Short mmCIF file of C-alpha atoms in Angstrom, two decimals:
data_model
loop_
_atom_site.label_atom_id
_atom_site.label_comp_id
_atom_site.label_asym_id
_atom_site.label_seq_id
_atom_site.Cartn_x
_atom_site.Cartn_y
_atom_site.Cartn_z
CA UNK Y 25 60.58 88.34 109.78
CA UNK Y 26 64.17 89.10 110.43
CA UNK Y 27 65.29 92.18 112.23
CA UNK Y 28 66.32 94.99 109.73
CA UNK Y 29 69.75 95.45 109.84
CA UNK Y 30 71.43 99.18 110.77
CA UNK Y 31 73.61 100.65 109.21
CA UNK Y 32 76.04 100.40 112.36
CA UNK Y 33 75.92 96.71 111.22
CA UNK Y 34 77.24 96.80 107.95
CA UNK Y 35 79.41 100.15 107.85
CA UNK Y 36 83.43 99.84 107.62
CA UNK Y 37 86.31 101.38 109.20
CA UNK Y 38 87.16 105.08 107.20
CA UNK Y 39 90.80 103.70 107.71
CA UNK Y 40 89.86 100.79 105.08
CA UNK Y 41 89.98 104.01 102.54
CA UNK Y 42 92.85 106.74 101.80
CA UNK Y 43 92.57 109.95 103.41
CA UNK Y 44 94.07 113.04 101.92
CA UNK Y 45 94.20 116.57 103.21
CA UNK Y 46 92.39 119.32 100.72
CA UNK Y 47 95.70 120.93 99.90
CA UNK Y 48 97.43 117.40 98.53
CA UNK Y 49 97.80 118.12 94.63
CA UNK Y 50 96.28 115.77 92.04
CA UNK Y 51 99.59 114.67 90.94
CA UNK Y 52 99.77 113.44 94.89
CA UNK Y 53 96.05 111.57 94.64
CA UNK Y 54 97.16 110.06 91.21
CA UNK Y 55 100.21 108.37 93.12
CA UNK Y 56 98.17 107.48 96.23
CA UNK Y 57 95.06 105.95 94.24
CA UNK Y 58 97.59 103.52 92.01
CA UNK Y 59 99.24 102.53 95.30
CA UNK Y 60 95.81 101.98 97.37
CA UNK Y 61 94.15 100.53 93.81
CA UNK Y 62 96.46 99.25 91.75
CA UNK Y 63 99.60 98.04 93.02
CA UNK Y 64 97.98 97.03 96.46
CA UNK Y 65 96.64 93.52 97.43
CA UNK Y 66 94.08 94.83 99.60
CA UNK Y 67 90.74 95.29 97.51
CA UNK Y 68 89.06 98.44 98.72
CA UNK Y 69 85.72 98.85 96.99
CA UNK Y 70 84.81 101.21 95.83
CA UNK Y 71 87.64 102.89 94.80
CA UNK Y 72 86.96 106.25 96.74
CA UNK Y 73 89.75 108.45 98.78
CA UNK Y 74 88.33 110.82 101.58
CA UNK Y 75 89.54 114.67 101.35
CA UNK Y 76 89.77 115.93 105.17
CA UNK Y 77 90.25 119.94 106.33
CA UNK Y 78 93.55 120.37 108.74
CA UNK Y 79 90.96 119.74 111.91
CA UNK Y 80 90.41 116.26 110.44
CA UNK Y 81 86.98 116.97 109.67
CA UNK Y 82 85.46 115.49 106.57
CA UNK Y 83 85.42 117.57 103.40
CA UNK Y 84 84.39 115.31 100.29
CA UNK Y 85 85.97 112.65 98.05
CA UNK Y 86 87.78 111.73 95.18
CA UNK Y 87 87.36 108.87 92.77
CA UNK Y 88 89.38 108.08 89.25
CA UNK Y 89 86.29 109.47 87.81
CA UNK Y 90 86.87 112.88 89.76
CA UNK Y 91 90.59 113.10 88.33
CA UNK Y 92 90.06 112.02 84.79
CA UNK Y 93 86.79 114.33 84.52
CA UNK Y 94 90.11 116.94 86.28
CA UNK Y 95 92.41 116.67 83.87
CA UNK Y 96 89.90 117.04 80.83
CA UNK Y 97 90.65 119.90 79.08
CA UNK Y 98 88.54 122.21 77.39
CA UNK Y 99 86.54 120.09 74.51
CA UNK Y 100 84.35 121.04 71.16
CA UNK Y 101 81.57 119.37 72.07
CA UNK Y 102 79.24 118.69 68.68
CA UNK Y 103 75.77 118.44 69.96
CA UNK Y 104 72.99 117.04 68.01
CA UNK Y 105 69.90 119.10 68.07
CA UNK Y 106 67.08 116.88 70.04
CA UNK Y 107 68.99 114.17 71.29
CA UNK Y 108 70.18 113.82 74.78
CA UNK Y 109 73.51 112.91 73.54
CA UNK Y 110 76.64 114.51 73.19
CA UNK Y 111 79.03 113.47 70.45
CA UNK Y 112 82.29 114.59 71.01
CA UNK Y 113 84.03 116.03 66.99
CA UNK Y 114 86.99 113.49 66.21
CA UNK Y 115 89.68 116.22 65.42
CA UNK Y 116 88.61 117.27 68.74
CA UNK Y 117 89.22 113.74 70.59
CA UNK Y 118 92.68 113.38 69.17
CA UNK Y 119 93.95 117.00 70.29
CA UNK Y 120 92.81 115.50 73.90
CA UNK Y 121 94.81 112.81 73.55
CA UNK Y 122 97.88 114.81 73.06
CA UNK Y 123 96.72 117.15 75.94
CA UNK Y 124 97.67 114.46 78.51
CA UNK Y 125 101.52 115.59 77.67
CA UNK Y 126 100.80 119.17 77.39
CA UNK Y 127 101.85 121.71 79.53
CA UNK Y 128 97.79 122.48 80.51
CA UNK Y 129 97.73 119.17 82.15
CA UNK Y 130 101.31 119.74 83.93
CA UNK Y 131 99.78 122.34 85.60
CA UNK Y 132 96.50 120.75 85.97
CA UNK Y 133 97.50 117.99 87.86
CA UNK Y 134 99.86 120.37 90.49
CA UNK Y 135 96.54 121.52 91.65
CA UNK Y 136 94.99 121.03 95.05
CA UNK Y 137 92.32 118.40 95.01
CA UNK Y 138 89.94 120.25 97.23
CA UNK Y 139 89.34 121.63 93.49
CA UNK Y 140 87.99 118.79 91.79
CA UNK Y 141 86.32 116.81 94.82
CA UNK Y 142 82.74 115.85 95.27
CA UNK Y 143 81.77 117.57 98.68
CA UNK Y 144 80.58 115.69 101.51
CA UNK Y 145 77.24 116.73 101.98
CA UNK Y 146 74.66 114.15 102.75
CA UNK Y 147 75.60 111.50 105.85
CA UNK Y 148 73.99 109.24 108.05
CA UNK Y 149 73.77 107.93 111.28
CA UNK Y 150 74.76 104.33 112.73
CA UNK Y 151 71.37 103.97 113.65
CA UNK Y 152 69.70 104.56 110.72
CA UNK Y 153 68.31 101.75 109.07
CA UNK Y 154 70.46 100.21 105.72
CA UNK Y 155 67.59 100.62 103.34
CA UNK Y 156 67.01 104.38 104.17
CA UNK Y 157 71.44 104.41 103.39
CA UNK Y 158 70.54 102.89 100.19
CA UNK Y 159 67.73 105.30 99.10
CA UNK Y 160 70.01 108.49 100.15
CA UNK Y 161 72.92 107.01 98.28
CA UNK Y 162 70.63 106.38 95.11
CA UNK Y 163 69.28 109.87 95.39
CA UNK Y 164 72.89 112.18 95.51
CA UNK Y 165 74.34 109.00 93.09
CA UNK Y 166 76.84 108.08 95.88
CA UNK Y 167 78.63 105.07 95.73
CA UNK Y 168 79.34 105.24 99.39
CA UNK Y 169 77.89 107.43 102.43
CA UNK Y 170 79.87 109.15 105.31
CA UNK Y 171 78.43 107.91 108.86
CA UNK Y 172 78.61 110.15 111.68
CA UNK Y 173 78.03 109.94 115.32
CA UNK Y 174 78.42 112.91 117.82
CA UNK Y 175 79.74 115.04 114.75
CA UNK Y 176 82.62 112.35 114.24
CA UNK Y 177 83.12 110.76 111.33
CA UNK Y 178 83.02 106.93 112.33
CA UNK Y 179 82.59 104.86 108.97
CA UNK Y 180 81.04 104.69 105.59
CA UNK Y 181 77.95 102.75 103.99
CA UNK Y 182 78.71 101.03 100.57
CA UNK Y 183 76.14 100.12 98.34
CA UNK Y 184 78.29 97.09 97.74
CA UNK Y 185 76.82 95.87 101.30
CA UNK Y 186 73.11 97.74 100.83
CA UNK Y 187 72.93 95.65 97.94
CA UNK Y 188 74.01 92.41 99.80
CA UNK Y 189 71.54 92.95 102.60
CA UNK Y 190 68.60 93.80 100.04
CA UNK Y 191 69.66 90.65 97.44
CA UNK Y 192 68.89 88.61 101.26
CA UNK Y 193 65.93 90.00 101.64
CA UNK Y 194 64.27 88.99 98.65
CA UNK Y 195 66.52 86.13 97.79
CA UNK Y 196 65.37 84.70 100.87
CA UNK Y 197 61.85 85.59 101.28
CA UNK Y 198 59.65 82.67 99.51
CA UNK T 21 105.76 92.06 129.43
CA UNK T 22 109.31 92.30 127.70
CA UNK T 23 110.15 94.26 125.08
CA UNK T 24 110.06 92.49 121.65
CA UNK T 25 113.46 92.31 119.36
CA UNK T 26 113.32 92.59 116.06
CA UNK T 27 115.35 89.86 114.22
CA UNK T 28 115.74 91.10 110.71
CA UNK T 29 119.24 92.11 111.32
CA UNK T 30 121.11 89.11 113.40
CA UNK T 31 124.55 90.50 114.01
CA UNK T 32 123.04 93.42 115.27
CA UNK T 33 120.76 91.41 118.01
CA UNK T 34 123.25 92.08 121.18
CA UNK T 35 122.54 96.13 120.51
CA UNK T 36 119.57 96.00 120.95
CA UNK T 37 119.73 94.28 123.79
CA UNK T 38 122.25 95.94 125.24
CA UNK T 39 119.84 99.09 124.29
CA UNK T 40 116.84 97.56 126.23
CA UNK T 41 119.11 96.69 129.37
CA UNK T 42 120.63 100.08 129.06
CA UNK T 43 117.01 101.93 129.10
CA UNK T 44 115.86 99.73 132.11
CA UNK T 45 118.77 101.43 134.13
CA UNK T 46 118.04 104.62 132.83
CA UNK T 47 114.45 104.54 134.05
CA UNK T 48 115.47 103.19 137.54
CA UNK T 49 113.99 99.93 136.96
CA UNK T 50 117.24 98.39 137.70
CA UNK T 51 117.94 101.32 140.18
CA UNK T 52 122.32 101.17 141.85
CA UNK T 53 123.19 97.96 143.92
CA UNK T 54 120.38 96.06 142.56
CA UNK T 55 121.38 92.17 140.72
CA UNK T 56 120.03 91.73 137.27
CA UNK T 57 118.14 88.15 135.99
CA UNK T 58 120.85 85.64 135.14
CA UNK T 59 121.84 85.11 131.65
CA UNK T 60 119.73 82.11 131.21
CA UNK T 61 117.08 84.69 132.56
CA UNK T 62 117.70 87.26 130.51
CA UNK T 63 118.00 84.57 127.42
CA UNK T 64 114.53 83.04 128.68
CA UNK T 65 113.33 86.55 128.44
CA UNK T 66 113.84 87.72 125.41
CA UNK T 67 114.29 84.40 123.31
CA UNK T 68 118.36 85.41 122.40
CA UNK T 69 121.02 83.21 122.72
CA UNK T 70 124.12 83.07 125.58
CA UNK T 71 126.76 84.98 123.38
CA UNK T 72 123.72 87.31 122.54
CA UNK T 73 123.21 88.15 126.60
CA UNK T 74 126.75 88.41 127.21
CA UNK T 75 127.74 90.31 124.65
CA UNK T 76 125.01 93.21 125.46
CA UNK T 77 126.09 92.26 129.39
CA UNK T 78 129.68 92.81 128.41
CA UNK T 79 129.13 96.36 126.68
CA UNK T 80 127.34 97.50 129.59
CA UNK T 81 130.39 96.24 132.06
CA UNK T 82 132.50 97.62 129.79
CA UNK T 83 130.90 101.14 130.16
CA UNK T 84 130.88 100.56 133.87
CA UNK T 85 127.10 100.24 134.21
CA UNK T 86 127.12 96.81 135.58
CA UNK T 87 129.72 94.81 136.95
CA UNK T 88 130.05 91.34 136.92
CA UNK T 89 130.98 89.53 140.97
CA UNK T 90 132.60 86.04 140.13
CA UNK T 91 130.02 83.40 142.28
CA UNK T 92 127.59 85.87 142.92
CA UNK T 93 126.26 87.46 139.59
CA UNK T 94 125.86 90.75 137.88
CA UNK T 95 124.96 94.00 139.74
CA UNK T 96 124.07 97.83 138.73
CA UNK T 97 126.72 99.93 139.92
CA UNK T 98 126.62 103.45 138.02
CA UNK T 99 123.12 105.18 136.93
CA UNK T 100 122.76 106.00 133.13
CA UNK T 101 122.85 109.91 132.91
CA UNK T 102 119.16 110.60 131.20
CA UNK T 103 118.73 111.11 127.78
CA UNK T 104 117.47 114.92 127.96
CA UNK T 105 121.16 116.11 128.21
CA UNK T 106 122.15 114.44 125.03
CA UNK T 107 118.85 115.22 122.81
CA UNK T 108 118.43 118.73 120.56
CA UNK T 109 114.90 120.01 121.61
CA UNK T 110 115.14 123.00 119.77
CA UNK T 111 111.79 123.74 121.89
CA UNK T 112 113.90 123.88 124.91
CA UNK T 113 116.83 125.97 123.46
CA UNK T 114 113.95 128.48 122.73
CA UNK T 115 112.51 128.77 126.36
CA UNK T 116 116.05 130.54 127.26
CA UNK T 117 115.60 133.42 124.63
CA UNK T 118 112.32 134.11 125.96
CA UNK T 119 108.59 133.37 125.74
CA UNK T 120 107.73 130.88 123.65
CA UNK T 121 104.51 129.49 122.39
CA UNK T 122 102.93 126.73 119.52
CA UNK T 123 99.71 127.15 117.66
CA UNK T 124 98.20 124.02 116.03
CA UNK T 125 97.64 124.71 113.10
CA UNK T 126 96.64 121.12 111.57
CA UNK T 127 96.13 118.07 112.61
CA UNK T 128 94.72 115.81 110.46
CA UNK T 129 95.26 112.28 109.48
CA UNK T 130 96.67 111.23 105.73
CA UNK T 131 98.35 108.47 103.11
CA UNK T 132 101.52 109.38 103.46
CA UNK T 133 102.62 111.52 99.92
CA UNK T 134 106.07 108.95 98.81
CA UNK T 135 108.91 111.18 100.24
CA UNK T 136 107.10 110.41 103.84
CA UNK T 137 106.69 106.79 103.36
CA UNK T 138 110.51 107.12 102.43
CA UNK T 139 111.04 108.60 105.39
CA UNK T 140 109.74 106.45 107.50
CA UNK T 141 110.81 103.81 105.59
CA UNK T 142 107.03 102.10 105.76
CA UNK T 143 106.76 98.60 104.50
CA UNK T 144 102.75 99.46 103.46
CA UNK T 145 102.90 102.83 101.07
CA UNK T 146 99.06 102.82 102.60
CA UNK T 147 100.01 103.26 106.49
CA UNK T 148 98.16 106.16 107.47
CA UNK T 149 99.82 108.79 109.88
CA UNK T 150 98.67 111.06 111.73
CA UNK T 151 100.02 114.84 110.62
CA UNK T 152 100.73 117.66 112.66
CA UNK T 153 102.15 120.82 112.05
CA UNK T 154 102.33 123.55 114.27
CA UNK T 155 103.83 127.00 114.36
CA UNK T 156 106.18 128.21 117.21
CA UNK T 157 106.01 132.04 118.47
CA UNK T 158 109.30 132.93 120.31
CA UNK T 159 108.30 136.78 122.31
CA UNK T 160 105.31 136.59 119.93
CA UNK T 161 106.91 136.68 116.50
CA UNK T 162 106.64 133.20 114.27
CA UNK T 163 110.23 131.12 114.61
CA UNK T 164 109.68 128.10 114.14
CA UNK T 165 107.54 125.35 112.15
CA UNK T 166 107.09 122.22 112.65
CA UNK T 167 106.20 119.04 110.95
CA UNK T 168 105.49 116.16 112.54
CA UNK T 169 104.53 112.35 111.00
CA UNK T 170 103.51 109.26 113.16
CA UNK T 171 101.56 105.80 112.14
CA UNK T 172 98.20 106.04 112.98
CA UNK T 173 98.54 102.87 114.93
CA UNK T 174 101.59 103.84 116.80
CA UNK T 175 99.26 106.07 118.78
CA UNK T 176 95.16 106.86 117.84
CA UNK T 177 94.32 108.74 120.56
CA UNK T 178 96.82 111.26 119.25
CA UNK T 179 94.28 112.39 117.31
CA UNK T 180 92.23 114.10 120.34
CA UNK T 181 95.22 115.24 122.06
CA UNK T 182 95.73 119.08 123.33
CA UNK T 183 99.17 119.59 121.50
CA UNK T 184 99.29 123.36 122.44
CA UNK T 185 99.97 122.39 126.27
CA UNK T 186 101.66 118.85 125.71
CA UNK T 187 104.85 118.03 124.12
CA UNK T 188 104.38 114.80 121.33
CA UNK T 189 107.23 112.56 122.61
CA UNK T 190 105.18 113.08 125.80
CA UNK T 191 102.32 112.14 124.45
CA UNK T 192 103.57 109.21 122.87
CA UNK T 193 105.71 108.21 125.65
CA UNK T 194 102.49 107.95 128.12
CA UNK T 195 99.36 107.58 126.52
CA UNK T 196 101.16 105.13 124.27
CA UNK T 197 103.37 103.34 126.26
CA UNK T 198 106.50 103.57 123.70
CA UNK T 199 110.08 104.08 124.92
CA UNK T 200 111.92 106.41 123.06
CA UNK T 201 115.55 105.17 123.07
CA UNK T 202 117.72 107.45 120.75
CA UNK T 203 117.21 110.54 118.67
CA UNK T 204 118.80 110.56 115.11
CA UNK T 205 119.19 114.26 114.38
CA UNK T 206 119.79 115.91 110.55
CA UNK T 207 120.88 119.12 110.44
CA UNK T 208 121.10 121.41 107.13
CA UNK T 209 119.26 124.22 105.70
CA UNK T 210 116.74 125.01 103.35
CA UNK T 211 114.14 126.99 101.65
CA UNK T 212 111.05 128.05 102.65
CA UNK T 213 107.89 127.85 100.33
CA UNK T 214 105.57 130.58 99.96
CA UNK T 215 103.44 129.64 103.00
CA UNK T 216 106.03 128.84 104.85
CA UNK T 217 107.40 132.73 104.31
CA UNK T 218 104.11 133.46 104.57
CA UNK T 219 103.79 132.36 108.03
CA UNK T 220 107.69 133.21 109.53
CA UNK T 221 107.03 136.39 108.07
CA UNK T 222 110.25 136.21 106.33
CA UNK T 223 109.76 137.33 102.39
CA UNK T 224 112.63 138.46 102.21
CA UNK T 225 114.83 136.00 103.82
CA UNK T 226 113.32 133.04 102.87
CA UNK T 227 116.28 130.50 103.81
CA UNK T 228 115.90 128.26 107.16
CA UNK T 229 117.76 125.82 109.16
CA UNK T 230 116.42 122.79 109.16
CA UNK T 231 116.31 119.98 111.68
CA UNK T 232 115.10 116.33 110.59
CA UNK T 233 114.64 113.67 113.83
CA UNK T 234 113.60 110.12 113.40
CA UNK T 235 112.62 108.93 116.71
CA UNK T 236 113.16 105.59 117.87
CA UNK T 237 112.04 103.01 120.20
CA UNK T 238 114.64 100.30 119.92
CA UNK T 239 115.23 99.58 116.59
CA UNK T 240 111.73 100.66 115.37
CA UNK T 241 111.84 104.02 113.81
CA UNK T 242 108.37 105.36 115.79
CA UNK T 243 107.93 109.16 113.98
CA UNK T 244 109.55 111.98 111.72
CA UNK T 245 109.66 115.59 112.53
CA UNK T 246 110.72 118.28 110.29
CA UNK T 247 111.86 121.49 111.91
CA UNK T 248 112.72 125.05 110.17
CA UNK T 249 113.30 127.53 112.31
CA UNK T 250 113.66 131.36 109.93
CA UNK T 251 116.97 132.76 109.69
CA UNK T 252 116.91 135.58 112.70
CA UNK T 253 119.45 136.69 115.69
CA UNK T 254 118.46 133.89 117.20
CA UNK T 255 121.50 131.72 117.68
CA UNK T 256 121.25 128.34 118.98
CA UNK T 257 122.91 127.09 122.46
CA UNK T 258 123.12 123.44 122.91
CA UNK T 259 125.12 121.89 125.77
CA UNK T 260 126.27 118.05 125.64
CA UNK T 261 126.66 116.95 129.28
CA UNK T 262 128.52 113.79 129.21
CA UNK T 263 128.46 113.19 133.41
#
């Protein structure tokens, strides 16, 4: 049996990711995330920008989910009695459309971030092991975990690598 | 270890040699009397060519730093006056108007927003910095704020320095082993956002000078800093001592 790995083995550098102070504006996150995402040549997985407070302490993060879901505007949502799903009315769907160029989103998208990021609120330690990252992750839907050490913010834990080390484990195990 | 030259910009090679020499007088390395390397030295050193050395050489004779003794070599015969007596520290100017203090009030470390990465003219739009900006009291009222942007890598430990009691360039100059050469200074004015007037406690004034430096080592631009000091009686003294 193979040693388990920690999750000071597998975590990478916070500087592979963005950082952004809470009082950056959407409009500023928008640029930042094409440039880091888009238009760079580095693949950063997943596609996740840290929000930090002015004493460079961790405050949450933003994804493209987090802006889209930002800039939606108000919707008539036509629920179906007993179903769990929720249809959204057509006429509705095309008024959203045009919202994009409306002056609601113009003013949407000069607001701070700290307003529409998910707040850091679970972490980990280095020395915790990978599959008890993975379980925390799957539990606050995370798609990557903040490690801290001495109240310092020192990496993250993707699932991209949880998932590695478990696909080993029983890959490998015959 | 020798400084390394940048060769994106060939015809401008000899300055920045001639800038390297120049700072190795300044700091006493090459202290009055003393003989410099030879050319092919010097060449050897920092992989240039002959005309390369002898033009930087030449400027400095010609400025009567060094001067060249036919069979014997090249010597250091005048000291270069410091740079603190040609630089604008607007910090300094303040000291003679009375007590003066600076409150941290962030320090953090960011992508650089486009204007920044304009700035500092970064090749990677991704560099992060580290980003500083601190508020100046001058006899206890707000005067001055500051903005301050440098690479990350230029100098980490920045990150965990006290930068109440110590002065960045400081900082950067000895924890981080960087030279800084020249000073390019923008002057102008400008208007202060809501915070800002918030802070300089100046609602109803709310226009500012401004001073923009880009500090360099060499030819490598090393950090920005964005000053605006509020429109009071404070009037600004600077002396340019040219011996």
């Amino acid at each position: 049996m193979k040693e388990e790995k920690k999750v000071r083995d597998l975590m990478v550098s916070v500087f592979d990711y963005p950082h952004i102070p809470y009082w950056f504006t959407i409009r500023q996150a928008i640029s930042i995330m094409k440039k880091s995402f888009i238009e760079s040549e580095k693949t950063i997985l997943p596609q996740v920008i840290f929000v930090f407070n002015e004493k460079y302490d961790l405050l949450g993060t933003i994804t493209p989910f987090e802006i889209v879901k930002g800039l939606e505007p108000k919707m008539k949502m036509v629920s179906i009695k007993d179903a769990d799903v929720i249809y959204y009315d057509e006429n509705s769907l095309t008024e959203v459309e045009a919202s994009l160029f409306s002056s609601e989103v113009k003013e949407k998208v000069e607001r701070p971030v700290s307003e529409i990021m998910v707040s850091a609120k679970v972490f980990i330690s280095p020395n915790a092991s990978v599959i008890k990252a993975g379980f925390l992750m799957i539990h606050h839907k995370l798609s990557v975990l903040p490690v801290i050490e001495n109240n310092k913010f020192v990496g993250v834990i993707r699932m991209l690598d949880v998932f590695n080390e478990i696909s080993k484990i029983i890959l490998e195990e015959v | 270890m020798e400084e390394f030259l940048r060769r994106d910009e060939h015809e401008k090679l000899y300055l920045k040699l001639y800038e390297i020499l120049k700072m190795k007088i300044e700091k006493g390395e090459w202290t009055v009397g003393i003989q410099i390397p030879t050319e092919e030295q010097l060449c050897k050193n920092y992989d240039v060519s002959r005309a390369t050395v002898r033009n930087a050489i030449s400027e400095l004779v010609r400025e009567g730093y060094l001067k060249r003794i036919q069979g014997k070599g090249t010597f250091v015969v005048k000291k270069v006056t410091p740079r603190e007596s040609i630089t604008i520290n607007l910090k300094d100017i303040m000291k003679e108007h009375g007590t003066f203090y600076t409150k941290v009030l962030a320090k953090t470390v960011m992508t650089p927003p486009e204007e920044i990465v304009n700035k500092l003219e970064l090749s990677d739009p991704t560099t992060h910095l580290i980003y500083i900006n601190r508020l100046c009291y001058l006899n206890d009222e707000p005067t001055i704020i500051q903005y301050s942007y440098i690479p990350y890598k230029i100098c980490p430990s920045l990150i965990d320095e006290d930068l109440e009691k110590n002065f960045l360039i400081d900082i950067i100059e000895r924890k981080c082993n960087y030279t800084i050469t020249h000073i390019h200074n923008h002057i102008g004015i400008s208007y202060l956002n809501e915070r800002e007037q918030e802070l300089l406690n100046s609602r109803d004034n709310p226009v500012a000078l401004t001073l923009e430096q880009f500090y360099y080592s060499y030819d490598k631009k090393i950090y920005y800093n964005q000053t605006l000091k509020k429109n009071d009686d404070v009037k600004l003294f600077v002396e340019l001592r040219l011996y």
